[in-house]
Short mmCIF file of C-alpha atoms and ligand atoms in Angstrom, two decimals:
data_model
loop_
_atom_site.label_atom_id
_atom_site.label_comp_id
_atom_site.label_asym_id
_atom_site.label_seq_id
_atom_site.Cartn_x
_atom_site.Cartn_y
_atom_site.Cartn_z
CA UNK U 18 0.00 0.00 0.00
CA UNK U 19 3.11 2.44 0.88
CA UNK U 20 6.06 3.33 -1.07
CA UNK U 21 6.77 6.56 -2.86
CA UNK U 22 6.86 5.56 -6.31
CA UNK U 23 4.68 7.35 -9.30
CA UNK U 24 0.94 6.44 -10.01
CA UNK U 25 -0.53 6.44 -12.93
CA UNK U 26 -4.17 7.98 -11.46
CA UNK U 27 -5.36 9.63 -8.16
CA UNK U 28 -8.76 9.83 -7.62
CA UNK U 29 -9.37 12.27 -5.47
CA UNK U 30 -12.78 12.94 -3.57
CA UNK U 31 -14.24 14.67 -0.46
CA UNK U 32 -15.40 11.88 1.23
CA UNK U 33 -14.29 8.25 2.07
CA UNK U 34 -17.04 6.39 -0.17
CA UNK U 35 -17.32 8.68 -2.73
CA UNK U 36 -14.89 6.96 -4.66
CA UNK U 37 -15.62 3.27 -4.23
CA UNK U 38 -19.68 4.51 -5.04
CA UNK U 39 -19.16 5.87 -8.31
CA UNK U 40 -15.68 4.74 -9.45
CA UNK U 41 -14.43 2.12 -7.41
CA UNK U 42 -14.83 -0.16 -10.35
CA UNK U 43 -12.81 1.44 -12.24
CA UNK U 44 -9.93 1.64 -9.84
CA UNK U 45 -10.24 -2.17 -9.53
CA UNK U 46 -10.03 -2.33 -13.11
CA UNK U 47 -6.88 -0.17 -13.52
CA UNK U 48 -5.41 -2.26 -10.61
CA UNK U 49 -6.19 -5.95 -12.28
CA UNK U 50 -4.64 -4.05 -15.48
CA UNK U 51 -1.19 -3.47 -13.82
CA UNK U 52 -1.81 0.08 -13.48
CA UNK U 53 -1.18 2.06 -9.95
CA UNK U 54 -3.69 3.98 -8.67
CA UNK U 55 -4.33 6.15 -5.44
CA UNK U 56 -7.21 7.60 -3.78
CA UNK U 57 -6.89 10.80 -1.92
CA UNK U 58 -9.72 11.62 0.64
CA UNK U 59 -9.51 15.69 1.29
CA UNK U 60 -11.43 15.10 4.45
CA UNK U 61 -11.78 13.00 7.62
CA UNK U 62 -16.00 12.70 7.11
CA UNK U 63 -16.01 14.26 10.78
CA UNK U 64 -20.03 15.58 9.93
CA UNK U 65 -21.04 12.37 8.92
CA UNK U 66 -24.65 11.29 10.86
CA UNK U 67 -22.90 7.61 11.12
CA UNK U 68 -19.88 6.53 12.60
CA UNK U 69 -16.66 8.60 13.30
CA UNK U 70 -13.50 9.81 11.78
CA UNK U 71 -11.60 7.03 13.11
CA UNK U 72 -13.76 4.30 11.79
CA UNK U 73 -14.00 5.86 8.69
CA UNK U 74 -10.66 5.59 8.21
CA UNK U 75 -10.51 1.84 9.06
CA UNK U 76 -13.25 1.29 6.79
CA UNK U 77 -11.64 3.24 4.03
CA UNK U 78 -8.10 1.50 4.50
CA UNK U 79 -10.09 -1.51 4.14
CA UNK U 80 -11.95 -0.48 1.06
CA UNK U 81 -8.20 0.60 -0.47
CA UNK U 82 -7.06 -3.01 -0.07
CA UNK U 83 -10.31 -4.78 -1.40
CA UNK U 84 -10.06 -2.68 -5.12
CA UNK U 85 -6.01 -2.89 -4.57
CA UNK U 86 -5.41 0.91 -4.45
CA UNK U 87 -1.40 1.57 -4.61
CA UNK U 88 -2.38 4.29 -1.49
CA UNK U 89 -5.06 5.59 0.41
CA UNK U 90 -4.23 9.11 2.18
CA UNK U 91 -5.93 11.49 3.45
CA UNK U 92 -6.46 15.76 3.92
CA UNK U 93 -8.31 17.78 6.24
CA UNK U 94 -9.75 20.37 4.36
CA UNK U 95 -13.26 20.29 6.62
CA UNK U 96 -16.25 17.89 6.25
CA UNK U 97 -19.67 20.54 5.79
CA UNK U 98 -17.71 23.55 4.52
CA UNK U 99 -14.63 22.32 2.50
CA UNK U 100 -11.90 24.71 2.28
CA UNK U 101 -10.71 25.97 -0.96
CA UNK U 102 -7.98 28.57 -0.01
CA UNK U 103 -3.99 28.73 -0.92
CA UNK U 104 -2.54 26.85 1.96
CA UNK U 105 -5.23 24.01 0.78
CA UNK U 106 -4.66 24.40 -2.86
CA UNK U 107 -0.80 24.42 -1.84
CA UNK U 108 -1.57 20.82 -0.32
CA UNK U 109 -3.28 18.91 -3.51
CA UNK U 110 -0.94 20.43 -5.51
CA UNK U 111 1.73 18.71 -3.05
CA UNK U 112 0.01 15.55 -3.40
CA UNK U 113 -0.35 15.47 -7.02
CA UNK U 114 3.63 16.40 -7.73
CA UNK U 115 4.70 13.88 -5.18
CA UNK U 116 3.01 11.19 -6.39
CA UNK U 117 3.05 12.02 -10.25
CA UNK U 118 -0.12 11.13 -11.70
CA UNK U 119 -0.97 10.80 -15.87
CA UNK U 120 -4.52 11.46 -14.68
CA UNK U 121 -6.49 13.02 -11.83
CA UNK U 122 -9.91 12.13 -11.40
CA UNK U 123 -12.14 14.18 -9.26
CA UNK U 124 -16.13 14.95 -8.42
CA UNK U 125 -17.62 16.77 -11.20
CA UNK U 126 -17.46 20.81 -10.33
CA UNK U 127 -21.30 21.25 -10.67
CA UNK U 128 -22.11 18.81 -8.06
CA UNK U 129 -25.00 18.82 -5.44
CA UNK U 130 -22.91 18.50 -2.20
CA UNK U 131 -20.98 21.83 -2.06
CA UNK U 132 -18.23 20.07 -0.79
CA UNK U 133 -17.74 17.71 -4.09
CA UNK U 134 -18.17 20.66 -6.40
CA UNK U 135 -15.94 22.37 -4.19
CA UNK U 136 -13.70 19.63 -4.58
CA UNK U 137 -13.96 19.14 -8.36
CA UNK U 138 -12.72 23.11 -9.05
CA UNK U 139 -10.37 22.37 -6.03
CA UNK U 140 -8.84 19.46 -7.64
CA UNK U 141 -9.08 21.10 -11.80
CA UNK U 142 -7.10 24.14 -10.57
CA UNK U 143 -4.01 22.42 -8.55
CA UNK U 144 -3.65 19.65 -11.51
CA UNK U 145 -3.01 22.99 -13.57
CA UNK U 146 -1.02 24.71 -11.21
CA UNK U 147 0.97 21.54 -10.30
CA UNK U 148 2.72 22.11 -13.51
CA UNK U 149 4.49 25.92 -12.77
CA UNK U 150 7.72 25.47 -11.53
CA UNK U 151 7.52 29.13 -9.86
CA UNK U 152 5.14 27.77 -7.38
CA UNK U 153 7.38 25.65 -4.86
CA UNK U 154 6.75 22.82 -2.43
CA UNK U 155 9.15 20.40 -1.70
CA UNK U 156 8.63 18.36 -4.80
CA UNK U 157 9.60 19.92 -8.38
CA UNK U 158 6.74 20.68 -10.89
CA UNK U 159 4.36 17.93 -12.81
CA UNK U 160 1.33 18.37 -14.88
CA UNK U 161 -1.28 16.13 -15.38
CA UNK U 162 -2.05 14.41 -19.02
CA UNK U 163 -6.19 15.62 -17.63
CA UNK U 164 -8.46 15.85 -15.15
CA UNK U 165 -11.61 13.46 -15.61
CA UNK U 166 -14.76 13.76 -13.57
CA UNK U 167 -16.97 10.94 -11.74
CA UNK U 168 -20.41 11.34 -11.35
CA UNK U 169 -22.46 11.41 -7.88
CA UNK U 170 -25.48 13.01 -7.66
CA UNK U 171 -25.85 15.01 -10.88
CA UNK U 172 -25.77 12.89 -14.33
CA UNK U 173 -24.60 15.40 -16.67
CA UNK U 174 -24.16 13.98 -20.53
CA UNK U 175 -20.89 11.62 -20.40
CA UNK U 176 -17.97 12.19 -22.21
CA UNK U 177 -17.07 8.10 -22.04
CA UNK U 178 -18.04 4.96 -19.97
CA UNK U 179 -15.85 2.40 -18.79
CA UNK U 180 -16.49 -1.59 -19.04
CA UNK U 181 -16.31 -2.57 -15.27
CA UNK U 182 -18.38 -6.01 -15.50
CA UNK U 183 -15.36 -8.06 -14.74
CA UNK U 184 -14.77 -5.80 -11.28
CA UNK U 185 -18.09 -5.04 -10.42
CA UNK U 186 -18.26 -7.33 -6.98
CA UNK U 187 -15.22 -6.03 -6.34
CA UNK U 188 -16.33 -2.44 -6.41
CA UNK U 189 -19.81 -4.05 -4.18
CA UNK U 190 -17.40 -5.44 -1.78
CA UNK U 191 -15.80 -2.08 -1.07
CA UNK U 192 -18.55 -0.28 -0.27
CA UNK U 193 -19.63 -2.94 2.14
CA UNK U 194 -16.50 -2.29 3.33
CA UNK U 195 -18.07 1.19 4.81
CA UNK U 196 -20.24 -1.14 7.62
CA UNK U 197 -21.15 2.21 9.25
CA UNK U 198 -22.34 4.01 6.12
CA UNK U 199 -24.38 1.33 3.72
CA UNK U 200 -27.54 -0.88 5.11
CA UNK U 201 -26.23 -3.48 8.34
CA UNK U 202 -29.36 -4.59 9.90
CA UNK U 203 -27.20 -5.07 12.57
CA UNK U 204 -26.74 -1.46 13.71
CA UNK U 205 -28.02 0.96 16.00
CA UNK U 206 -27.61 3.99 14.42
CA UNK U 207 -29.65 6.41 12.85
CA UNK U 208 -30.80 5.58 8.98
CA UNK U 209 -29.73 7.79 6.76
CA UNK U 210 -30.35 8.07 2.69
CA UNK U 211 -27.37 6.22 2.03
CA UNK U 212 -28.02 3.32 4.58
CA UNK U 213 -31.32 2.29 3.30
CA UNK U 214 -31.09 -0.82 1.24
CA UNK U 215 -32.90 0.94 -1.40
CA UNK U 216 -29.44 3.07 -2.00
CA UNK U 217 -27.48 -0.29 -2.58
CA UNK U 218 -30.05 -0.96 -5.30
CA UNK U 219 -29.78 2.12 -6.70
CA UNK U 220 -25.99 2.00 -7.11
CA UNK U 221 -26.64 -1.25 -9.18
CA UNK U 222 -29.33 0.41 -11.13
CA UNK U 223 -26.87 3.35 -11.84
CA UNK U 224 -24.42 0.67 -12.83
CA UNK U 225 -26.97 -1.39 -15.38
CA UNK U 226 -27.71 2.02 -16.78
CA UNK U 227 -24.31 3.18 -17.71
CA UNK U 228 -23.51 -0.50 -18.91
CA UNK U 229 -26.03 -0.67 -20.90
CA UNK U 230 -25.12 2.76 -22.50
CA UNK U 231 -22.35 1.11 -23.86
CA UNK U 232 -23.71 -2.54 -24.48
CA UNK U 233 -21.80 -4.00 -21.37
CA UNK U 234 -23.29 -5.68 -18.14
CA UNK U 235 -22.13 -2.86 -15.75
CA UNK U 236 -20.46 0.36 -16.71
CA UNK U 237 -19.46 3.60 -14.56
CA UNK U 238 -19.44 6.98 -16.40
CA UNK U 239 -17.09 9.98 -17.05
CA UNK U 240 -17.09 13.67 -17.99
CA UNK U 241 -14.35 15.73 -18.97
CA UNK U 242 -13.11 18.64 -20.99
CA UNK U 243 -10.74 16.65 -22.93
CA UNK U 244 -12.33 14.67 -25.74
CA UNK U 245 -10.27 11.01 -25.50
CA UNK U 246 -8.59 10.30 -28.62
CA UNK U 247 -9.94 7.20 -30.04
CA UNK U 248 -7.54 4.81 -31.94
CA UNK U 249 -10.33 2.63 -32.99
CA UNK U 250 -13.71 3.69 -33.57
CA UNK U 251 -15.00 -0.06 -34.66
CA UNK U 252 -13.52 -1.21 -31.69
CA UNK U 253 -15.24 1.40 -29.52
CA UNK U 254 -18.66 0.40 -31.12
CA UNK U 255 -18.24 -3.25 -31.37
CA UNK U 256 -21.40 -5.47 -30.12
CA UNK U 257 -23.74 -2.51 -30.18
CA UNK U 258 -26.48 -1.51 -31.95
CA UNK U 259 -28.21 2.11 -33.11
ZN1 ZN S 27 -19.17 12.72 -0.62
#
């Protein structure tokens, strides 16, 4: 899980979760392709209505290990009211030249929770500012091949959706990783939207849908600026239908 090599992504988010719910099979995928790949939580969930910081993080460093994330770290920019200053900026930007990512993924900037959309413009702006040498830290300059966005709430139109059949239970058995967050008959806390089993069924639902976008059992979808250059259009189409 350690070592200070390169990556080639970091997805970064606001929460613990947010990645494993709307990406996490696409980490897994990168992983089981021989890729590295970090996740970089810019807060310690302290608002959350269930469980705590500290067993947040044990759930999260147990979510990192079931998709196979190269690291799991973590900021504290503020749960409810994310902070989007210099000094912060100063500490993705950090983050992203230390570990020396092709591409950062982060929540897309129009989200519904502040805090992701805060996190999304937080996230855009230090993967551009990463790359001017005039602004020091203690590692030397790196910029980005792009930023990509994940979906949460909002469902924008995607730019491209990636096959994650083959690491789909993975991605399931991450989130049940988060035993405080997602439906556990078993606890005594207060429900919440997110720990209803209805939510479990929606991720799946949200996971047909985008699969069957792209004529695969389970997909997960993307938005970004950047068109993706396509080497092979017949390959990008094959098995579907107009
Ligand atoms: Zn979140």
């Amino acid at each position: 899980m350690a070592g200070n090599r390169t990556v080639d992504a970091i997805f970064f988010a606001a929460h613990a979760d947010d990645i494993e719910l709307s990406c996490g099979g696409t980490v897994a995928k990168f992983i089981a392709e021989g890729r590295r790949a970090g996740i970089v939580d810019l807060t310690h969930g302290e608002m959350g209505t269930r469980g705590t910081p500290q067993t947040r993080l044990r759930e999260s460093q147990a979510a990192a290990r079931i998709v196979g994330a190269t690291f799991r770290e973590r900021l504290d920019l503020g749960d409810g009211g994310l902070r989007t200053g210099r000094a912060e900026e100063l500490q993705v930007i950090e983050t992203i030249r230390r570990w020396k990512p092709a591409i950062v993924f982060a929540p897309w900037p129009e989200e519904r929770h502040p805090d992701h959309a805060r996190a999304g413009r937080l996230v855009t702006d230090a993967a551009f500012y990463a790359g001017l040498r005039r602004i020091e830290t203690r590692h030397a300059e790196h910029r980005p091949q792009a930023v990509v966005y994940y979906l949460q709430n909002y469902i924008p139109p995607v730019t491209f959706v990636v096959d994650v059949s083959p690491t789909w239970p993975v991605k399931m058995r991450a989130i049940r990783a988060y035993k405080s967050q997602f439906f556990n008959p078993r606890s005594k806390e207060p429900q919440t939207f997110l720990s209803r089993p209805e939510f479990l069924e929606m991720i799946e639902a949200r996971g047909r849908h985008f699969g069957a976008m792209i004529g695969t059992a389970y997909g997960e979808a993307f938005v970004t600026k950047q068109p993706p250059k396509i080497d092979d259009v017949f390959t990008a189409y094959t098995g579907r239908e107009v």
